[in-house]
PDB file of C-alpha atoms in Angstrom:
ATOM      1  CA  MET A   1     143.986 -52.227  -9.933  1.00  0.00           C
ATOM      2  CA  LYS A   2     145.331 -51.342  -6.182  1.00  0.00           C
ATOM      3  CA  LYS A   3     147.755 -54.639  -6.557  1.00  0.00           C
ATOM      4  CA  SER A   4     148.736 -53.321 -10.529  1.00  0.00           C
ATOM      5  CA  ILE A   5     149.989 -49.891  -8.783  1.00  0.00           C
ATOM      6  CA  PHE A   6     152.145 -51.296  -5.762  1.00  0.00           C
ATOM      7  CA  SER A   7     153.467 -53.003  -9.374  1.00  0.00           C
ATOM      8  CA  ILE A   8     154.166 -50.158 -11.667  1.00  0.00           C
ATOM      9  CA  ALA A   9     154.699 -48.515  -7.942  1.00  0.00           C
ATOM     10  CA  LEU A  10     157.637 -51.196  -7.579  1.00  0.00           C
ATOM     11  CA  VAL A  11     159.701 -50.889 -10.748  1.00  0.00           C
ATOM     12  CA  LEU A  12     160.328 -47.798 -10.979  1.00  0.00           C
ATOM     13  CA  ILE A  13     161.519 -47.659  -6.594  1.00  0.00           C
ATOM     14  CA  GLY A  14     163.509 -50.621  -8.507  1.00  0.00           C
ATOM     15  CA  TRP A  15     164.862 -48.384 -11.499  1.00  0.00           C
ATOM     16  CA  GLN A  16     165.783 -45.112  -9.140  1.00  0.00           C
ATOM     17  CA  ALA A  17     167.849 -47.196  -7.449  1.00  0.00           C
ATOM     18  CA  LEU A  18     169.319 -48.408 -10.295  1.00  0.00           C
ATOM     19  CA  ALA A  19     169.970 -45.550 -11.529  1.00  0.00           C
ATOM     20  CA  GLN A  20     171.376 -44.490  -8.323  1.00  0.00           C
ATOM     21  CA  ASP A  21     173.504 -47.570  -8.549  1.00  0.00           C
ATOM     22  CA  SER A  22     174.781 -46.960 -12.053  1.00  0.00           C
ATOM     23  CA  ILE A  23     175.823 -43.867 -10.812  1.00  0.00           C
ATOM     24  CA  SER A  24     177.545 -44.031  -7.134  1.00  0.00           C
ATOM     25  CA  LYS A  25     181.007 -46.007  -8.341  1.00  0.00           C
ATOM     26  CA  TYR A  26     181.863 -43.823 -10.130  1.00  0.00           C
ATOM     27  CA  TYR A  27     182.371 -41.185  -7.071  1.00  0.00           C
ATOM     28  CA  LYS A  28     183.338 -40.859  -3.350  1.00  0.00           C
ATOM     29  CA  ILE A  29     182.237 -38.009  -0.939  1.00  0.00           C
ATOM     30  CA  TYR A  30     184.762 -37.027   1.882  1.00  0.00           C
ATOM     31  CA  ASP A  31     184.463 -34.849   4.674  1.00  0.00           C
ATOM     32  CA  THR A  32     188.493 -33.725   4.904  1.00  0.00           C
ATOM     33  CA  LYS A  33     188.101 -32.822   8.048  1.00  0.00           C
ATOM     34  CA  SER A  34     187.890 -37.482   8.852  1.00  0.00           C
ATOM     35  CA  ARG A  35     189.249 -38.160   6.131  1.00  0.00           C
ATOM     36  CA  GLN A  36     186.166 -40.136   5.883  1.00  0.00           C
ATOM     37  CA  GLN A  37     183.655 -41.151   3.101  1.00  0.00           C
ATOM     38  CA  ILE A  38     180.570 -40.030   4.112  1.00  0.00           C
ATOM     39  CA  THR A  39     177.410 -40.356   2.124  1.00  0.00           C
ATOM     40  CA  THR A  40     175.071 -36.471   0.712  1.00  0.00           C
ATOM     41  CA  THR A  41     172.965 -37.178   4.286  1.00  0.00           C
ATOM     42  CA  ARG A  42     175.705 -35.958   6.539  1.00  0.00           C
ATOM     43  CA  ILE A  43     175.805 -32.203   4.216  1.00  0.00           C
ATOM     44  CA  ILE A  44     172.098 -32.154   4.632  1.00  0.00           C
ATOM     45  CA  ASP A  45     172.743 -33.007   8.422  1.00  0.00           C
ATOM     46  CA  ASP A  46     175.490 -30.311   8.985  1.00  0.00           C
ATOM     47  CA  MET A  47     173.430 -27.759   7.188  1.00  0.00           C
ATOM     48  CA  ASN A  48     171.292 -27.349  10.197  1.00  0.00           C
ATOM     49  CA  ASN A  49     173.874 -24.694  11.335  1.00  0.00           C
ATOM     50  CA  ALA A  50     174.573 -23.224   8.183  1.00  0.00           C
ATOM     51  CA  ASP A  51     173.397 -21.305   5.754  1.00  0.00           C
ATOM     52  CA  VAL A  52     174.773 -21.397   2.609  1.00  0.00           C
ATOM     53  CA  LEU A  53     176.511 -24.414   1.135  1.00  0.00           C
ATOM     54  CA  PHE A  54     178.753 -23.967  -2.013  1.00  0.00           C
ATOM     55  CA  PHE A  55     179.039 -26.972  -4.501  1.00  0.00           C
ATOM     56  CA  GLY A  56     182.354 -26.389  -6.944  1.00  0.00           C
ATOM     57  CA  GLU A  57     181.878 -27.662  -9.188  1.00  0.00           C
ATOM     58  CA  GLU A  58     183.056 -29.178 -12.639  1.00  0.00           C
ATOM     59  CA  HIS A  59     181.076 -27.616 -15.321  1.00  0.00           C
ATOM     60  CA  ASN A  60     181.788 -31.106 -17.843  1.00  0.00           C
ATOM     61  CA  ASP A  61     181.430 -33.700 -14.593  1.00  0.00           C
ATOM     62  CA  SER A  62     178.339 -36.448 -15.225  1.00  0.00           C
ATOM     63  CA  ALA A  63     178.191 -37.750 -11.777  1.00  0.00           C
ATOM     64  CA  GLY A  64     178.731 -34.183 -10.170  1.00  0.00           C
ATOM     65  CA  HIS A  65     175.556 -32.629 -12.244  1.00  0.00           C
ATOM     66  CA  TYR A  66     173.901 -35.640 -10.643  1.00  0.00           C
ATOM     67  CA  LEU A  67     174.823 -35.821  -7.361  1.00  0.00           C
ATOM     68  CA  GLU A  68     173.464 -31.311  -7.352  1.00  0.00           C
ATOM     69  CA  ASN A  69     169.833 -32.465  -8.463  1.00  0.00           C
ATOM     70  CA  LYS A  70     170.340 -35.041  -5.640  1.00  0.00           C
ATOM     71  CA  ILE A  71     171.990 -33.084  -2.931  1.00  0.00           C
ATOM     72  CA  PHE A  72     169.440 -30.097  -4.029  1.00  0.00           C
ATOM     73  CA  HIS A  73     167.091 -32.392  -3.682  1.00  0.00           C
ATOM     74  CA  GLU A  74     167.120 -33.771  -0.375  1.00  0.00           C
ATOM     75  CA  LEU A  75     167.292 -30.352   1.486  1.00  0.00           C
ATOM     76  CA  HIS A  76     164.381 -29.156  -0.035  1.00  0.00           C
ATOM     77  CA  ALA A  77     162.785 -32.671   1.821  1.00  0.00           C
ATOM     78  CA  ARG A  78     164.335 -31.409   4.726  1.00  0.00           C
ATOM     79  CA  TYR A  79     163.541 -27.859   4.806  1.00  0.00           C
ATOM     80  CA  GLY A  80     160.752 -26.806   2.666  1.00  0.00           C
ATOM     81  CA  SER A  81     160.368 -23.512   1.596  1.00  0.00           C
ATOM     82  CA  LYS A  82     163.288 -21.992   3.668  1.00  0.00           C
ATOM     83  CA  LEU A  83     165.871 -23.398   1.114  1.00  0.00           C
ATOM     84  CA  ALA A  84     166.354 -21.096  -2.141  1.00  0.00           C
ATOM     85  CA  LEU A  85     168.798 -22.826  -5.457  1.00  0.00           C
ATOM     86  CA  SER A  86     171.384 -19.917  -6.667  1.00  0.00           C
ATOM     87  CA  LEU A  87     172.613 -20.906  -9.800  1.00  0.00           C
ATOM     88  CA  GLU A  88     176.129 -19.229 -11.259  1.00  0.00           C
ATOM     89  CA  MET A  89     174.835 -20.090 -14.562  1.00  0.00           C
ATOM     90  CA  PHE A  90     172.573 -16.902 -15.077  1.00  0.00           C
ATOM     91  CA  GLU A  91     173.045 -13.978 -14.910  1.00  0.00           C
ATOM     92  CA  THR A  92     171.434 -10.553 -12.427  1.00  0.00           C
ATOM     93  CA  ASP A  93     169.592  -9.317 -15.538  1.00  0.00           C
ATOM     94  CA  ASN A  94     168.087 -12.502 -15.909  1.00  0.00           C
ATOM     95  CA  GLN A  95     166.895 -13.300 -12.942  1.00  0.00           C
ATOM     96  CA  GLN A  96     163.089 -11.623 -14.420  1.00  0.00           C
ATOM     97  CA  PRO A  97     162.592 -14.217 -17.721  1.00  0.00           C
ATOM     98  CA  LEU A  98     164.040 -16.462 -14.951  1.00  0.00           C
ATOM     99  CA  ASN A  99     161.516 -15.925 -11.914  1.00  0.00           C
ATOM    100  CA  ASP A 100     158.369 -15.585 -15.029  1.00  0.00           C
ATOM    101  CA  TYR A 101     159.601 -19.330 -16.164  1.00  0.00           C
ATOM    102  CA  LEU A 102     159.574 -19.816 -12.223  1.00  0.00           C
ATOM    103  CA  ALA A 103     156.206 -18.837 -11.767  1.00  0.00           C
ATOM    104  CA  GLY A 104     154.721 -20.305 -14.924  1.00  0.00           C
ATOM    105  CA  PHE A 105     154.356 -17.130 -17.664  1.00  0.00           C
ATOM    106  CA  ILE A 106     156.304 -18.130 -20.122  1.00  0.00           C
ATOM    107  CA  ASP A 107     157.498 -21.131 -21.195  1.00  0.00           C
ATOM    108  CA  GLU A 108     161.442 -22.712 -22.147  1.00  0.00           C
ATOM    109  CA  ALA A 109     161.624 -21.716 -25.085  1.00  0.00           C
ATOM    110  CA  ARG A 110     161.714 -18.368 -24.333  1.00  0.00           C
ATOM    111  CA  LEU A 111     163.215 -18.731 -21.425  1.00  0.00           C
ATOM    112  CA  ALA A 112     166.342 -19.362 -23.434  1.00  0.00           C
ATOM    113  CA  LYS A 113     166.032 -17.181 -25.966  1.00  0.00           C
ATOM    114  CA  ASP A 114     164.925 -14.044 -22.828  1.00  0.00           C
ATOM    115  CA  ALA A 115     168.502 -14.934 -20.408  1.00  0.00           C
ATOM    116  CA  ARG A 116     171.478 -16.528 -22.639  1.00  0.00           C
ATOM    117  CA  LEU A 117     171.331 -20.064 -21.582  1.00  0.00           C
ATOM    118  CA  TRP A 118     174.385 -21.665 -21.216  1.00  0.00           C
ATOM    119  CA  SER A 119     174.647 -24.194 -24.337  1.00  0.00           C
ATOM    120  CA  ASN A 120     174.980 -26.926 -21.844  1.00  0.00           C
ATOM    121  CA  TYR A 121     171.613 -26.051 -19.642  1.00  0.00           C
ATOM    122  CA  LYS A 122     170.253 -29.680 -20.283  1.00  0.00           C
ATOM    123  CA  ASP A 123     173.025 -30.273 -16.870  1.00  0.00           C
ATOM    124  CA  TYR A 124     170.713 -27.299 -14.485  1.00  0.00           C
ATOM    125  CA  ARG A 125     167.221 -27.524 -15.866  1.00  0.00           C
ATOM    126  CA  PRO A 126     166.432 -30.478 -13.584  1.00  0.00           C
ATOM    127  CA  MET A 127     167.381 -28.400 -10.533  1.00  0.00           C
ATOM    128  CA  VAL A 128     165.648 -25.314 -11.806  1.00  0.00           C
ATOM    129  CA  ASP A 129     162.372 -27.513 -13.350  1.00  0.00           C
ATOM    130  CA  TYR A 130     162.009 -28.881  -9.412  1.00  0.00           C
ATOM    131  CA  ALA A 131     162.448 -25.752  -7.964  1.00  0.00           C
ATOM    132  CA  ARG A 132     159.688 -24.416 -10.264  1.00  0.00           C
ATOM    133  CA  GLN A 133     157.539 -27.612  -9.595  1.00  0.00           C
ATOM    134  CA  ASN A 134     158.355 -27.073  -5.523  1.00  0.00           C
ATOM    135  CA  LYS A 135     157.830 -23.326  -6.276  1.00  0.00           C
ATOM    136  CA  LEU A 136     160.922 -22.900  -4.529  1.00  0.00           C
ATOM    137  CA  PRO A 137     163.290 -19.096  -5.311  1.00  0.00           C
ATOM    138  CA  VAL A 138     166.016 -19.266  -7.700  1.00  0.00           C
ATOM    139  CA  VAL A 139     168.862 -16.793  -7.437  1.00  0.00           C
ATOM    140  CA  ALA A 140     170.144 -15.246 -10.605  1.00  0.00           C
ATOM    141  CA  ALA A 141     173.948 -14.874  -8.687  1.00  0.00           C
ATOM    142  CA  ASN A 142     175.904 -14.222 -11.985  1.00  0.00           C
ATOM    143  CA  ALA A 143     177.850 -10.449 -12.624  1.00  0.00           C
ATOM    144  CA  PRO A 144     176.110  -9.951 -16.846  1.00  0.00           C
ATOM    145  CA  ARG A 145     178.963 -12.129 -18.488  1.00  0.00           C
ATOM    146  CA  ARG A 146     178.580  -8.251 -21.503  1.00  0.00           C
ATOM    147  CA  TYR A 147     180.345  -5.843 -18.142  1.00  0.00           C
ATOM    148  CA  VAL A 148     182.462  -8.942 -16.956  1.00  0.00           C
ATOM    149  CA  SER A 149     184.187  -8.525 -20.190  1.00  0.00           C
ATOM    150  CA  LEU A 150     184.619  -4.800 -20.629  1.00  0.00           C
ATOM    151  CA  VAL A 151     186.198  -5.092 -16.812  1.00  0.00           C
ATOM    152  CA  GLY A 152     188.867  -7.534 -18.878  1.00  0.00           C
ATOM    153  CA  LYS A 153     189.454  -5.112 -21.895  1.00  0.00           C
ATOM    154  CA  LYS A 154     189.636  -2.130 -20.216  1.00  0.00           C
ATOM    155  CA  GLY A 155     189.502  -2.516 -16.936  1.00  0.00           C
ATOM    156  CA  MET A 156     187.766  -2.090 -13.440  1.00  0.00           C
ATOM    157  CA  THR A 157     187.828   1.997 -13.523  1.00  0.00           C
ATOM    158  CA  VAL A 158     185.511   2.035 -17.087  1.00  0.00           C
ATOM    159  CA  LEU A 159     181.930   0.425 -14.264  1.00  0.00           C
ATOM    160  CA  ASP A 160     182.226   3.939 -12.664  1.00  0.00           C
ATOM    161  CA  ASP A 161     180.115   5.044 -15.744  1.00  0.00           C
ATOM    162  CA  LEU A 162     178.098   2.868 -16.397  1.00  0.00           C
ATOM    163  CA  ASP A 163     174.594   3.950 -15.594  1.00  0.00           C
ATOM    164  CA  LYS A 164     172.321   3.846 -12.359  1.00  0.00           C
ATOM    165  CA  GLY A 165     170.634   1.445 -14.498  1.00  0.00           C
ATOM    166  CA  ALA A 166     173.160  -0.861 -14.886  1.00  0.00           C
ATOM    167  CA  LYS A 167     175.270  -0.659 -11.734  1.00  0.00           C
ATOM    168  CA  ALA A 168     171.812  -2.021  -9.598  1.00  0.00           C
ATOM    169  CA  LEU A 169     172.986  -5.294 -11.748  1.00  0.00           C
ATOM    170  CA  LEU A 170     176.525  -5.130  -9.919  1.00  0.00           C
ATOM    171  CA  PRO A 171     178.258  -5.209  -6.979  1.00  0.00           C
ATOM    172  CA  PRO A 172     178.710  -2.541  -4.584  1.00  0.00           C
ATOM    173  CA  LEU A 173     181.375  -0.114  -6.827  1.00  0.00           C
ATOM    174  CA  PRO A 174     184.971  -0.217  -6.408  1.00  0.00           C
ATOM    175  CA  TYR A 175     184.568  -4.448  -5.650  1.00  0.00           C
ATOM    176  CA  ASP A 176     187.435  -5.718  -3.757  1.00  0.00           C
ATOM    177  CA  THR A 177     189.467  -8.483  -5.790  1.00  0.00           C
ATOM    178  CA  LEU A 178     191.285 -10.375  -3.254  1.00  0.00           C
ATOM    179  CA  THR A 179     194.874 -10.019  -2.930  1.00  0.00           C
ATOM    180  CA  GLY A 180     197.166 -13.311  -1.292  1.00  0.00           C
ATOM    181  CA  ARG A 181     196.187 -16.004  -2.659  1.00  0.00           C
ATOM    182  CA  TYR A 182     193.202 -16.076  -4.741  1.00  0.00           C
ATOM    183  CA  ARG A 183     195.133 -14.212  -6.740  1.00  0.00           C
ATOM    184  CA  GLU A 184     198.584 -16.064  -6.709  1.00  0.00           C
ATOM    185  CA  LYS A 185     196.146 -19.344  -7.641  1.00  0.00           C
ATOM    186  CA  PHE A 186     195.171 -17.320 -10.484  1.00  0.00           C
ATOM    187  CA  TYR A 187     197.986 -16.427 -12.240  1.00  0.00           C
ATOM    188  CA  ASP A 188     199.333 -19.626 -11.367  1.00  0.00           C
ATOM    189  CA  ILE A 189     196.039 -21.679 -13.487  1.00  0.00           C
ATOM    190  CA  MET A 190     196.383 -19.166 -16.420  1.00  0.00           C
ATOM    191  CA  LYS A 191     199.849 -19.278 -16.700  1.00  0.00           C
ATOM    192  CA  GLY A 192     200.951 -19.596 -20.417  1.00  0.00           C
ATOM    193  CA  SER A 193     196.893 -18.635 -21.111  1.00  0.00           C
ATOM    194  CA  PRO A 194     197.884 -15.252 -23.925  1.00  0.00           C
ATOM    195  CA  GLY A 195     196.720 -11.872 -20.939  1.00  0.00           C
ATOM    196  CA  GLY A 196     197.550 -14.138 -18.264  1.00  0.00           C
ATOM    197  CA  ASP A 197     199.916 -12.059 -16.556  1.00  0.00           C
ATOM    198  CA  ASN A 198     197.374  -9.242 -18.188  1.00  0.00           C
ATOM    199  CA  PRO A 199     195.604  -7.487 -14.324  1.00  0.00           C
ATOM    200  CA  LYS A 200     192.046  -6.181 -16.290  1.00  0.00           C
ATOM    201  CA  VAL A 201     191.707 -10.400 -16.792  1.00  0.00           C
ATOM    202  CA  TYR A 202     191.541 -11.513 -13.092  1.00  0.00           C
ATOM    203  CA  TYR A 203     189.679  -8.032 -12.246  1.00  0.00           C
ATOM    204  CA  SER A 204     186.974  -9.537 -14.615  1.00  0.00           C
ATOM    205  CA  GLN A 205     187.595 -12.952 -12.558  1.00  0.00           C
ATOM    206  CA  SER A 206     186.648 -11.185  -9.181  1.00  0.00           C
ATOM    207  CA  LEU A 207     183.962  -9.188 -10.616  1.00  0.00           C
ATOM    208  CA  TRP A 208     182.375 -12.880 -11.004  1.00  0.00           C
ATOM    209  CA  ASP A 209     182.841 -13.676  -7.704  1.00  0.00           C
ATOM    210  CA  ALA A 210     182.064 -10.173  -6.438  1.00  0.00           C
ATOM    211  CA  GLY A 211     178.991 -10.579  -8.362  1.00  0.00           C
ATOM    212  CA  MET A 212     177.680 -14.012  -7.129  1.00  0.00           C
ATOM    213  CA  SER A 213     178.656 -13.477  -3.276  1.00  0.00           C
ATOM    214  CA  TYR A 214     176.730  -9.578  -3.444  1.00  0.00           C
ATOM    215  CA  SER A 215     173.768 -11.484  -4.934  1.00  0.00           C
ATOM    216  CA  ILE A 216     173.476 -14.555  -1.901  1.00  0.00           C
ATOM    217  CA  TYR A 217     174.755 -11.582  -0.017  1.00  0.00           C
ATOM    218  CA  LYS A 218     170.878  -9.623  -1.101  1.00  0.00           C
ATOM    219  CA  TYR A 219     169.141 -12.962  -0.977  1.00  0.00           C
ATOM    220  CA  LEU A 220     169.493 -13.770   2.456  1.00  0.00           C
ATOM    221  CA  LYS A 221     169.565  -9.468   3.903  1.00  0.00           C
ATOM    222  CA  LYS A 222     166.077 -10.179   2.411  1.00  0.00           C
ATOM    223  CA  ASN A 223     164.808 -13.345   2.878  1.00  0.00           C
ATOM    224  CA  LYS A 224     166.009 -13.623   7.556  1.00  0.00           C
ATOM    225  CA  GLY A 225     166.555 -17.953   8.084  1.00  0.00           C
ATOM    226  CA  GLN A 226     167.237 -19.268   4.742  1.00  0.00           C
ATOM    227  CA  LYS A 227     169.597 -20.997   3.227  1.00  0.00           C
ATOM    228  CA  VAL A 228     171.124 -21.036  -0.289  1.00  0.00           C
ATOM    229  CA  PHE A 229     172.410 -24.071  -2.513  1.00  0.00           C
ATOM    230  CA  HIS A 230     175.022 -21.959  -4.768  1.00  0.00           C
ATOM    231  CA  CYS A 231     176.334 -24.260  -7.907  1.00  0.00           C
ATOM    232  CA  VAL A 232     179.699 -22.794  -9.071  1.00  0.00           C
ATOM    233  CA  GLY A 233     182.904 -23.527 -10.711  1.00  0.00           C
ATOM    234  CA  LYS A 234     184.784 -24.741  -8.602  1.00  0.00           C
ATOM    235  CA  PHE A 235     188.342 -22.484  -8.401  1.00  0.00           C
ATOM    236  CA  HIS A 236     185.407 -19.770  -7.487  1.00  0.00           C
ATOM    237  CA  VAL A 237     185.140 -21.226  -4.221  1.00  0.00           C
ATOM    238  CA  GLU A 238     187.552 -23.953  -3.774  1.00  0.00           C
ATOM    239  CA  GLU A 239     189.935 -23.223  -0.419  1.00  0.00           C
ATOM    240  CA  ARG A 240     186.821 -21.396   0.643  1.00  0.00           C
ATOM    241  CA  LEU A 241     188.683 -18.477  -1.994  1.00  0.00           C
ATOM    242  CA  GLY A 242     186.670 -16.189  -4.354  1.00  0.00           C
ATOM    243  CA  THR A 243     183.351 -16.157  -4.002  1.00  0.00           C
ATOM    244  CA  ALA A 244     182.970 -18.305  -0.908  1.00  0.00           C
ATOM    245  CA  ALA A 245     184.855 -15.518   0.714  1.00  0.00           C
ATOM    246  CA  GLN A 246     183.633 -12.268  -0.015  1.00  0.00           C
ATOM    247  CA  LEU A 247     180.942 -13.580   0.894  1.00  0.00           C
ATOM    248  CA  GLN A 248     182.409 -13.598   4.182  1.00  0.00           C
ATOM    249  CA  MET A 249     184.173 -10.902   3.687  1.00  0.00           C
ATOM    250  CA  ARG A 250     180.215  -9.919   3.082  1.00  0.00           C
ATOM    251  CA  ASN A 251     178.287 -10.537   6.388  1.00  0.00           C
ATOM    252  CA  HIS A 252     181.037 -12.447   8.636  1.00  0.00           C
ATOM    253  CA  LYS A 253     178.777 -14.139  10.428  1.00  0.00           C
ATOM    254  CA  LEU A 254     177.445 -16.604   7.356  1.00  0.00           C
ATOM    255  CA  ARG A 255     177.960 -20.121   8.609  1.00  0.00           C
ATOM    256  CA  ILE A 256     179.676 -21.379   4.896  1.00  0.00           C
ATOM    257  CA  LEU A 257     180.209 -25.397   4.109  1.00  0.00           C
ATOM    258  CA  VAL A 258     181.819 -25.646   0.388  1.00  0.00           C
ATOM    259  CA  ILE A 259     181.450 -28.817  -1.301  1.00  0.00           C
ATOM    260  CA  SER A 260     184.600 -29.490  -3.830  1.00  0.00           C
ATOM    261  CA  MET A 261     184.168 -31.774  -6.926  1.00  0.00           C
ATOM    262  CA  ILE A 262     188.411 -32.919  -8.747  1.00  0.00           C
ATOM    263  CA  SER A 263     188.026 -35.648 -12.213  1.00  0.00           C
ATOM    264  CA  ASP A 264     190.744 -38.024 -10.308  1.00  0.00           C
ATOM    265  CA  ASP A 265     192.068 -41.468 -11.214  1.00  0.00           C
ATOM    266  CA  ASN A 266     193.076 -41.882  -8.075  1.00  0.00           C
ATOM    267  CA  PHE A 267     189.530 -41.427  -6.746  1.00  0.00           C
ATOM    268  CA  ASN A 268     189.844 -44.025  -4.609  1.00  0.00           C
ATOM    269  CA  ASN A 269     192.266 -43.588  -3.578  1.00  0.00           C
ATOM    270  CA  PRO A 270     192.536 -40.011  -2.060  1.00  0.00           C
ATOM    271  CA  ASP A 271     195.804 -37.292  -2.191  1.00  0.00           C
ATOM    272  CA  TRP A 272     195.267 -35.749   1.634  1.00  0.00           C
ATOM    273  CA  SER A 273     198.322 -33.259   1.013  1.00  0.00           C
ATOM    274  CA  MET A 274     196.489 -32.002  -2.255  1.00  0.00           C
ATOM    275  CA  LEU A 275     192.688 -32.182  -0.694  1.00  0.00           C
ATOM    276  CA  GLU A 276     192.602 -31.429   3.069  1.00  0.00           C
ATOM    277  CA  LYS A 277     192.220 -27.842   2.422  1.00  0.00           C
ATOM    278  CA  LEU A 278     189.775 -27.456  -0.445  1.00  0.00           C
ATOM    279  CA  GLY A 279     186.369 -27.015   1.459  1.00  0.00           C
ATOM    280  CA  GLU A 280     184.538 -29.051   4.493  1.00  0.00           C
ATOM    281  CA  TYR A 281     183.362 -32.202   1.818  1.00  0.00           C
ATOM    282  CA  VAL A 282     184.867 -33.287  -1.515  1.00  0.00           C
ATOM    283  CA  ILE A 283     183.804 -35.630  -4.953  1.00  0.00           C
ATOM    284  CA  LEU A 284     185.989 -37.296  -6.307  1.00  0.00           C
ATOM    285  CA  THR A 285     184.819 -39.024  -9.471  1.00  0.00           C
ATOM    286  CA  ASP A 286     186.081 -41.175 -11.618  1.00  0.00           C
ATOM    287  CA  PRO A 287     187.143 -39.365 -15.536  1.00  0.00           C
ATOM    288  CA  LYS A 288     186.040 -42.466 -17.014  1.00  0.00           C
ATOM    289  CA  LEU A 289     181.978 -41.838 -16.864  1.00  0.00           C
ATOM    290  CA  LYS A 290     181.179 -40.540 -19.970  1.00  0.00           C
ATOM    291  CA  LYS A 291     181.292 -35.942 -19.785  1.00  0.00           C
ATOM    292  CA  THR A 292     178.290 -34.017 -20.476  1.00  0.00           C
ATOM    293  CA  PHE A 293     180.308 -32.769 -23.401  1.00  0.00           C
TER     294      PHE A 293
END
């Protein structure tokens, strides 16, 4: 019997190694300061001296979602109950149904109805379910989309008219809109898009950043000594701008690390003139790998 169990274990270990090998050829992780290729272990080690790790993802990148899950597991193995997961993909008014799901009070079907899950929730399910199994907190970090949309249509001041309950779901008003480099990048990337030069659209983007930063700030203020792993679209954190900058303004003592991920045909030959300022680490992935959507 023991021999049979041991054989099954070897098969499972071998399958897991094969699965990892089949993905690992599609990505490379670099330390931007040394420009050397590293492993996830280096990132986990560096979190010894950090409070928040931002993973700036491309929402449909298979390698990115694989690595998010891998890093989350490794962070938990190292830091145990000191770890919290934070997600752009849940909004602050989703926190209670998310907590109910994590506690086992509701199933995923109920969560999907109550928490307005993203269409590609399957990409984040492994992390959420791992948190559920290991009793780790998950922060629903984003500002409710209805208010982000409202700002995009009517501007920031419309939020002043919300009632107390609605304002409790948002960062303190008025929130910062980050002039300078972040604004320039936003208008540059939106150039040619409908309403791309409308400042209200930028203010709605800033509400995302202010909202996520405030959710993380509040969690860390309430839970001293914890570490937060926040998964978010890369534009929100690359160059330590956006959400990262907003969080640093709320507490300049917080120690922040940023991963920025790019799908690039030249992933075997990094262009450091474009990559060196994106974060402490960059993950280059092969665009030939099938996207998740």
